[in-house]
mmCIF file of C-alpha atoms in Angstrom:
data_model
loop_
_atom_site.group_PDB
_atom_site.id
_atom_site.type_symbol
_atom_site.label_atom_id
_atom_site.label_comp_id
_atom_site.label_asym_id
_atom_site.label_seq_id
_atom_site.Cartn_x
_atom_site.Cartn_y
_atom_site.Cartn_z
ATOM 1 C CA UNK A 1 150.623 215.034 121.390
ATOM 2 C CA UNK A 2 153.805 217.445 122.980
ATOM 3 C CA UNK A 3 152.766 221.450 122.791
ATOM 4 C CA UNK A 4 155.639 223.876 121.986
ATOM 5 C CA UNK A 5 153.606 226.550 123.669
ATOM 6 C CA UNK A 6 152.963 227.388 127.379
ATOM 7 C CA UNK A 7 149.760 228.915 127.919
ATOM 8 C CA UNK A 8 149.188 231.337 130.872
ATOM 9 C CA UNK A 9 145.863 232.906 132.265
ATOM 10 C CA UNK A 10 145.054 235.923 133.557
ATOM 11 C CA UNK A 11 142.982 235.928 136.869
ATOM 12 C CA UNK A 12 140.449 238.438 137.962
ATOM 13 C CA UNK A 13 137.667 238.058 135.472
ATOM 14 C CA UNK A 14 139.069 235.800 133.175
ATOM 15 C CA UNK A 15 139.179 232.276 135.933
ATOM 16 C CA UNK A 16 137.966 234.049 138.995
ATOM 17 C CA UNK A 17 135.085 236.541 139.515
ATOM 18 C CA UNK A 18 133.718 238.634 142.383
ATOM 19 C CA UNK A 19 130.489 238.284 143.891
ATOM 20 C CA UNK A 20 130.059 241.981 144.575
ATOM 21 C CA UNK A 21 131.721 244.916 143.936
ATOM 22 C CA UNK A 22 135.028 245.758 145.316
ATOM 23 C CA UNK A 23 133.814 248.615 147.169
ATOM 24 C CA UNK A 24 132.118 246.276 149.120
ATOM 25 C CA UNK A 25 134.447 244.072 149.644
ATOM 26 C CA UNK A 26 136.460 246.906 151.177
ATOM 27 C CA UNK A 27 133.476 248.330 153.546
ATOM 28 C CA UNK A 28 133.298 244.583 155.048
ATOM 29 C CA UNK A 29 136.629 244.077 155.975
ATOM 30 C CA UNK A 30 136.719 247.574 157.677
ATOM 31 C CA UNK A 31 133.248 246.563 159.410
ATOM 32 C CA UNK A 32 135.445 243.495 160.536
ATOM 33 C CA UNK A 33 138.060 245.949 162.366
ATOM 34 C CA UNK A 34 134.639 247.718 164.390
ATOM 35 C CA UNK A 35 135.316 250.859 161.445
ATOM 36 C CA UNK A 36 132.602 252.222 159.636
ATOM 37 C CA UNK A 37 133.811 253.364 156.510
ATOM 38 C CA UNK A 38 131.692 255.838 154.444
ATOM 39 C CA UNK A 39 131.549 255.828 150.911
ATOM 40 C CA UNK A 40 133.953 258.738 150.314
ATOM 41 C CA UNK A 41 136.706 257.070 152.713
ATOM 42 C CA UNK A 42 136.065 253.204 150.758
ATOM 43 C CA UNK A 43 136.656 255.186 147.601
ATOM 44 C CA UNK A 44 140.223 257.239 148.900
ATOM 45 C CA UNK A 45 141.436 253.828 150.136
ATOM 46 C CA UNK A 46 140.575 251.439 146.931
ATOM 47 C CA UNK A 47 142.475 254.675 144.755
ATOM 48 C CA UNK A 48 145.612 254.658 147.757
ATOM 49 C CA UNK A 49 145.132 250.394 146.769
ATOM 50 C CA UNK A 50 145.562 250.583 143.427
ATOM 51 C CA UNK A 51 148.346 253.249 143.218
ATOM 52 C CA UNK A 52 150.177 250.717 145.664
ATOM 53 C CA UNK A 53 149.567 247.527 143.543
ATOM 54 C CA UNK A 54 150.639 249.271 140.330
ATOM 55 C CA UNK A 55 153.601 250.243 141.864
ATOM 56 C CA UNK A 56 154.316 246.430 142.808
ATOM 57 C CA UNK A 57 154.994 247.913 146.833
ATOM 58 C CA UNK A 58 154.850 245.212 149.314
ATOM 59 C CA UNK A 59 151.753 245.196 151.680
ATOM 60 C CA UNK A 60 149.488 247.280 150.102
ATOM 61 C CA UNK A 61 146.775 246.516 151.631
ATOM 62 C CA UNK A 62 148.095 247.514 155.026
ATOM 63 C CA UNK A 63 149.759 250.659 153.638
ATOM 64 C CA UNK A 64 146.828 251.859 151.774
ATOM 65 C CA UNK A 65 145.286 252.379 155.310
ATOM 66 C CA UNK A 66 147.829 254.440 156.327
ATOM 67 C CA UNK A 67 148.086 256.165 153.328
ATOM 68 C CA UNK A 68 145.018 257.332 153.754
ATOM 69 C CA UNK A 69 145.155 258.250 157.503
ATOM 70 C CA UNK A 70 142.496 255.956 158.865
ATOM 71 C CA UNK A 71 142.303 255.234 162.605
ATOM 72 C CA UNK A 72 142.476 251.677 162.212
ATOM 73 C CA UNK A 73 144.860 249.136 162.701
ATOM 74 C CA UNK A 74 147.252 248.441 159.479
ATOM 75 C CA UNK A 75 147.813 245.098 160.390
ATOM 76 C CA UNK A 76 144.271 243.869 161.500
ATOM 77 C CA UNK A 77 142.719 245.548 158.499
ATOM 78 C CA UNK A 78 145.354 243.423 156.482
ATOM 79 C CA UNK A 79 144.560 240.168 157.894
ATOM 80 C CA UNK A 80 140.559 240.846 157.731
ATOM 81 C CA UNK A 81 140.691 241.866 153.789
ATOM 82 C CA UNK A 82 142.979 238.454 153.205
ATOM 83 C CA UNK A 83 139.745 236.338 154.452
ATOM 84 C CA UNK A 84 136.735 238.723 152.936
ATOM 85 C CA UNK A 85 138.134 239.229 149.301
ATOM 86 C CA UNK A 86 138.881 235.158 148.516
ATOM 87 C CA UNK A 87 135.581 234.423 150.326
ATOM 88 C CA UNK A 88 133.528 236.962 147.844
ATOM 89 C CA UNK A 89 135.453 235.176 144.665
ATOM 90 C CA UNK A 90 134.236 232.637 142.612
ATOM 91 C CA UNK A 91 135.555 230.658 139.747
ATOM 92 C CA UNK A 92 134.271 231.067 136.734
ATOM 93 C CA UNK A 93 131.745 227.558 135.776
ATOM 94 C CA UNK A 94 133.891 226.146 132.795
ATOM 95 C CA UNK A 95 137.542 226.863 134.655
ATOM 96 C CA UNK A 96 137.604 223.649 136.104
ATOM 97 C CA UNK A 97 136.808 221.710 133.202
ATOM 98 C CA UNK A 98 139.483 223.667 130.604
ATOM 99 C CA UNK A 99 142.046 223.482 133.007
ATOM 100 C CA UNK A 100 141.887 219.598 132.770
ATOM 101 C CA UNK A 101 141.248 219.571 129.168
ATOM 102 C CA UNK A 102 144.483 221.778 128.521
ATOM 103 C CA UNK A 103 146.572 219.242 130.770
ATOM 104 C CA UNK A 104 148.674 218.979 127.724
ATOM 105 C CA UNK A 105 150.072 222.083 127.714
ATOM 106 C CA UNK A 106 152.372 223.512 130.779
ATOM 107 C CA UNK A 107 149.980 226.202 132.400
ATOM 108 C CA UNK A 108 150.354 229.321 134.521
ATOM 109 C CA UNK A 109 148.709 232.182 135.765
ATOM 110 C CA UNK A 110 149.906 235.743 135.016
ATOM 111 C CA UNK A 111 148.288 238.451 137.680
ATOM 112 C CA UNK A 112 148.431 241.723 138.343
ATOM 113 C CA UNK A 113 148.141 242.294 142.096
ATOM 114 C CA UNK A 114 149.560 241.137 145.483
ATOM 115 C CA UNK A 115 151.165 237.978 145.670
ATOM 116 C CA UNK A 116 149.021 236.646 148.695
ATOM 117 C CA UNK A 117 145.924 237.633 148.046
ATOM 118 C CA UNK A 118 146.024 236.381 143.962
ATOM 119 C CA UNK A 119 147.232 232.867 145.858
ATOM 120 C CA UNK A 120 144.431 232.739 148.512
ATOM 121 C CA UNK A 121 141.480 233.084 145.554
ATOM 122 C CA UNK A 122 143.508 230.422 143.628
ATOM 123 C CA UNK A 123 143.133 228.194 146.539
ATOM 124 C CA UNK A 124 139.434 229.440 147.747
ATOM 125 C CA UNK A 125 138.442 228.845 144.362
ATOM 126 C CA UNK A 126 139.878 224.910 144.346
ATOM 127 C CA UNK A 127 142.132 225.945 141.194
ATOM 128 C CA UNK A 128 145.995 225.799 142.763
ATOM 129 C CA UNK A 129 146.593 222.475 141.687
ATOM 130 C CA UNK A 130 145.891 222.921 137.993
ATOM 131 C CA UNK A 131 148.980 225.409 137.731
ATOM 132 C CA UNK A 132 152.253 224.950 136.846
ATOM 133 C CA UNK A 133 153.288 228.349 137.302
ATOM 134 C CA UNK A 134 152.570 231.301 139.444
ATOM 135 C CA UNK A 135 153.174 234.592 138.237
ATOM 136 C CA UNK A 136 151.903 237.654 140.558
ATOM 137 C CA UNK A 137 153.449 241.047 139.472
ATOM 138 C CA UNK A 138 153.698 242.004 143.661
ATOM 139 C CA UNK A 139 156.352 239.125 144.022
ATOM 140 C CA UNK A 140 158.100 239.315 141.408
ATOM 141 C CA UNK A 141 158.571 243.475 141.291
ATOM 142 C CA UNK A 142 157.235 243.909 138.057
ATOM 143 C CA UNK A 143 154.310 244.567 136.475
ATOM 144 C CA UNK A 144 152.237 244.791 132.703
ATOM 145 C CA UNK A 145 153.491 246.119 130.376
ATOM 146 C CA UNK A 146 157.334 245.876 132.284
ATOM 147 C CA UNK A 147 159.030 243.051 130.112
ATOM 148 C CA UNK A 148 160.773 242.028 132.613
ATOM 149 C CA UNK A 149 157.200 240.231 134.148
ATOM 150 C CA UNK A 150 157.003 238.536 130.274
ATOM 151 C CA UNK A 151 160.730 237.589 130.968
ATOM 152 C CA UNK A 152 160.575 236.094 134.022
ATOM 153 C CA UNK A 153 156.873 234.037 133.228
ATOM 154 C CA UNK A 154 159.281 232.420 130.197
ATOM 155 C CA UNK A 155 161.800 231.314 132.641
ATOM 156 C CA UNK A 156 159.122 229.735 134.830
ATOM 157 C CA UNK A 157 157.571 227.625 132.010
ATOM 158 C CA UNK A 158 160.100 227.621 129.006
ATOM 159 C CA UNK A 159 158.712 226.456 125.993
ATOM 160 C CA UNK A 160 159.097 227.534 122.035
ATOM 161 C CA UNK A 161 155.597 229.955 122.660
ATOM 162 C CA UNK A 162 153.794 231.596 124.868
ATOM 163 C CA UNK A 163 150.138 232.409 124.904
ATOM 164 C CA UNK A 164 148.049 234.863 127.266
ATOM 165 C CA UNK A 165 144.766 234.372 127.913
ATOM 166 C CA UNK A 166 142.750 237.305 129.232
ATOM 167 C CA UNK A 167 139.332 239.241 129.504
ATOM 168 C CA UNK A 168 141.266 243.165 129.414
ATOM 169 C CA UNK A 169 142.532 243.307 125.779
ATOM 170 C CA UNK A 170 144.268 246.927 126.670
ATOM 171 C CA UNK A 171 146.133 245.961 130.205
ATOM 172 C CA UNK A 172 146.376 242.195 129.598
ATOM 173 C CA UNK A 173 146.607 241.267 126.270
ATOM 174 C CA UNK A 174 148.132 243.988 124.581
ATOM 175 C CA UNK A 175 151.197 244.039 126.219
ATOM 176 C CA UNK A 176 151.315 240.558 126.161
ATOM 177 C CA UNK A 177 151.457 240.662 122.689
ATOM 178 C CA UNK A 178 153.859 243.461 122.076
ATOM 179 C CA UNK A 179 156.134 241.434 123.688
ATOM 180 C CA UNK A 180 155.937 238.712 121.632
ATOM 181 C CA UNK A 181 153.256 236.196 122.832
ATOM 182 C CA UNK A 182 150.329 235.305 121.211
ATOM 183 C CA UNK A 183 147.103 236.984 123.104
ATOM 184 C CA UNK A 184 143.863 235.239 123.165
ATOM 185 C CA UNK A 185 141.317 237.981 124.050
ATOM 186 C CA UNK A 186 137.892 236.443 126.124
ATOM 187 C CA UNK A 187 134.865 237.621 126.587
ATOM 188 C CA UNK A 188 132.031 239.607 125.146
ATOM 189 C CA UNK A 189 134.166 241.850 123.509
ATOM 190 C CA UNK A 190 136.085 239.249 121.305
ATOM 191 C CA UNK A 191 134.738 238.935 117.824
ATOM 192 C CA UNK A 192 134.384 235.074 117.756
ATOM 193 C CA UNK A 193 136.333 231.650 118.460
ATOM 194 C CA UNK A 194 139.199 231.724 116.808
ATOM 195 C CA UNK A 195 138.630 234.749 114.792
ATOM 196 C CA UNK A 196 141.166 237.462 114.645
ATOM 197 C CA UNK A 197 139.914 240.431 117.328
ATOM 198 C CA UNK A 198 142.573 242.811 116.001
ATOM 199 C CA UNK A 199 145.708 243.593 114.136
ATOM 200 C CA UNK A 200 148.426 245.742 115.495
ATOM 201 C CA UNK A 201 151.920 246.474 114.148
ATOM 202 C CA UNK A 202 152.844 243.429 116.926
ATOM 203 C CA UNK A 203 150.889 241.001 115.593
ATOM 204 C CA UNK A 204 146.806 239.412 115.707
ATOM 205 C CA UNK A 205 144.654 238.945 118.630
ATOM 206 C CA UNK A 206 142.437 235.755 118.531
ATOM 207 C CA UNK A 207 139.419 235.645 119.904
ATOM 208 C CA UNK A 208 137.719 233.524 122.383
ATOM 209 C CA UNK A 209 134.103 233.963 123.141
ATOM 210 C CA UNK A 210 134.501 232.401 126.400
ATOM 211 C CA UNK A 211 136.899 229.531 128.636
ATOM 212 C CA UNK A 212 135.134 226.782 126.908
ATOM 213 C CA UNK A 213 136.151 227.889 123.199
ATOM 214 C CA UNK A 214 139.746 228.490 124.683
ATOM 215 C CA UNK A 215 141.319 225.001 123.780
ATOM 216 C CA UNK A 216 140.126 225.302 120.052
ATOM 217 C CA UNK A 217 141.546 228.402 119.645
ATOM 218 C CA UNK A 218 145.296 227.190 121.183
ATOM 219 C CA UNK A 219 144.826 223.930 119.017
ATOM 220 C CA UNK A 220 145.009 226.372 116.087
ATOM 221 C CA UNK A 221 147.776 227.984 117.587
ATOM 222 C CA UNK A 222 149.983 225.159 118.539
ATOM 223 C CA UNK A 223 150.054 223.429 114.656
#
């Protein structure tokens, strides 16, 4: 049966989860440069990280050390964090399985973050191959709730719809949907499959209780 809609995915706790907290994450791949980072440093370097990353600058994770002023290596910091964080991600249980039941449908990813690192959990999680489309706000200079990131994930998989699917109903779905796609909100939070989450003046957000009640709720969507 042909879809009219193109159905992307956000990444970081909606496909893919962390093991352990980012923090950690951080205070390993310092330990892997010989620095021992205390807590107050981790925590001035994963705020310098995520100033960078909303900003969409290239190489954050190399110019969060020296925005911080750490006496460590940039560049060997950078390549340590781009092996620790994929190696502490997992994919969710049921991603495999609904990304082969929605073969039907053209599918991407939409992610917030740096355009490396968001491809090396895709592929340390086994998932690259399942995509269609890539969409990583660092690569493409633009990031939620810019249009222009909505804009250019329509070019990439052009069809009469678009859907998001996503775990953070303000930064991900929202904006999503005042743009004009139809959000699919996932987790604990949402109300029920298929059930509307919430009204706005831009529209509904359906609800998913988790990945496996996801291709219900985008049958429904694509009549």
């Amino acid at each position: 049966m042909p879809t009219d809609i193109a159905v992307y995915f956000g990444l970081d706790g909606t496909l893919v989860h962390p093991d352990r907290p980012f923090e950690d994450v951080v205070r390993t791949a310092f330990e892997r440069c010989d620095y021992a980072a205390d807590d107050v440093t981790v925590e001035a370097y994963c705020r310098a990280l995520g100033d960078l990353v909303d900003d969409c600058e290239d190489a954050p994770y190399a110019r969060a050390v020296e925005a911080v002023g750490l006496d460590v290596d940039p560049e060997l910091f950078d390549a340590a964090i781009h092996v620790v964080e994929p190696g502490f991600t997992e994919a969710d249980p049921d991603a495999t399985a609904l990304l082969s039941e929605l073969a039907r449908f053209p599918v991407g990813v939409l992610t917030h973050g740096e355009g490396r690192m968001q491809r090396a959990k895709l592929d340390a999680c086994g998932l690259t191959s399942h995509f269609d489309a890539v969409v990583v706000s660092g690569e493409v200079g633009a990031g939620r709730p810019d249009p222009e990131l909505y804009a250019l994930a329509e070019e990439r998989l052009p069809a009469a719809g678009h859907a998001l699917v996503a775990h953070d109903l303000q930064r991900d779905v929202h904006p999503a949907v005042e743009y004009g796609w139809t959000g699919v909100h996932l987790g604990a939070g949402a109300t029920g499959a298929g059930g509307v989450d919430e009204v706005g003046d831009s529209g509904a957000v359906i609800a998913a209780e988790s990945l496996t009640a996801v291709p219900g709720v985008l049958d429904v969507v694509d009549r």
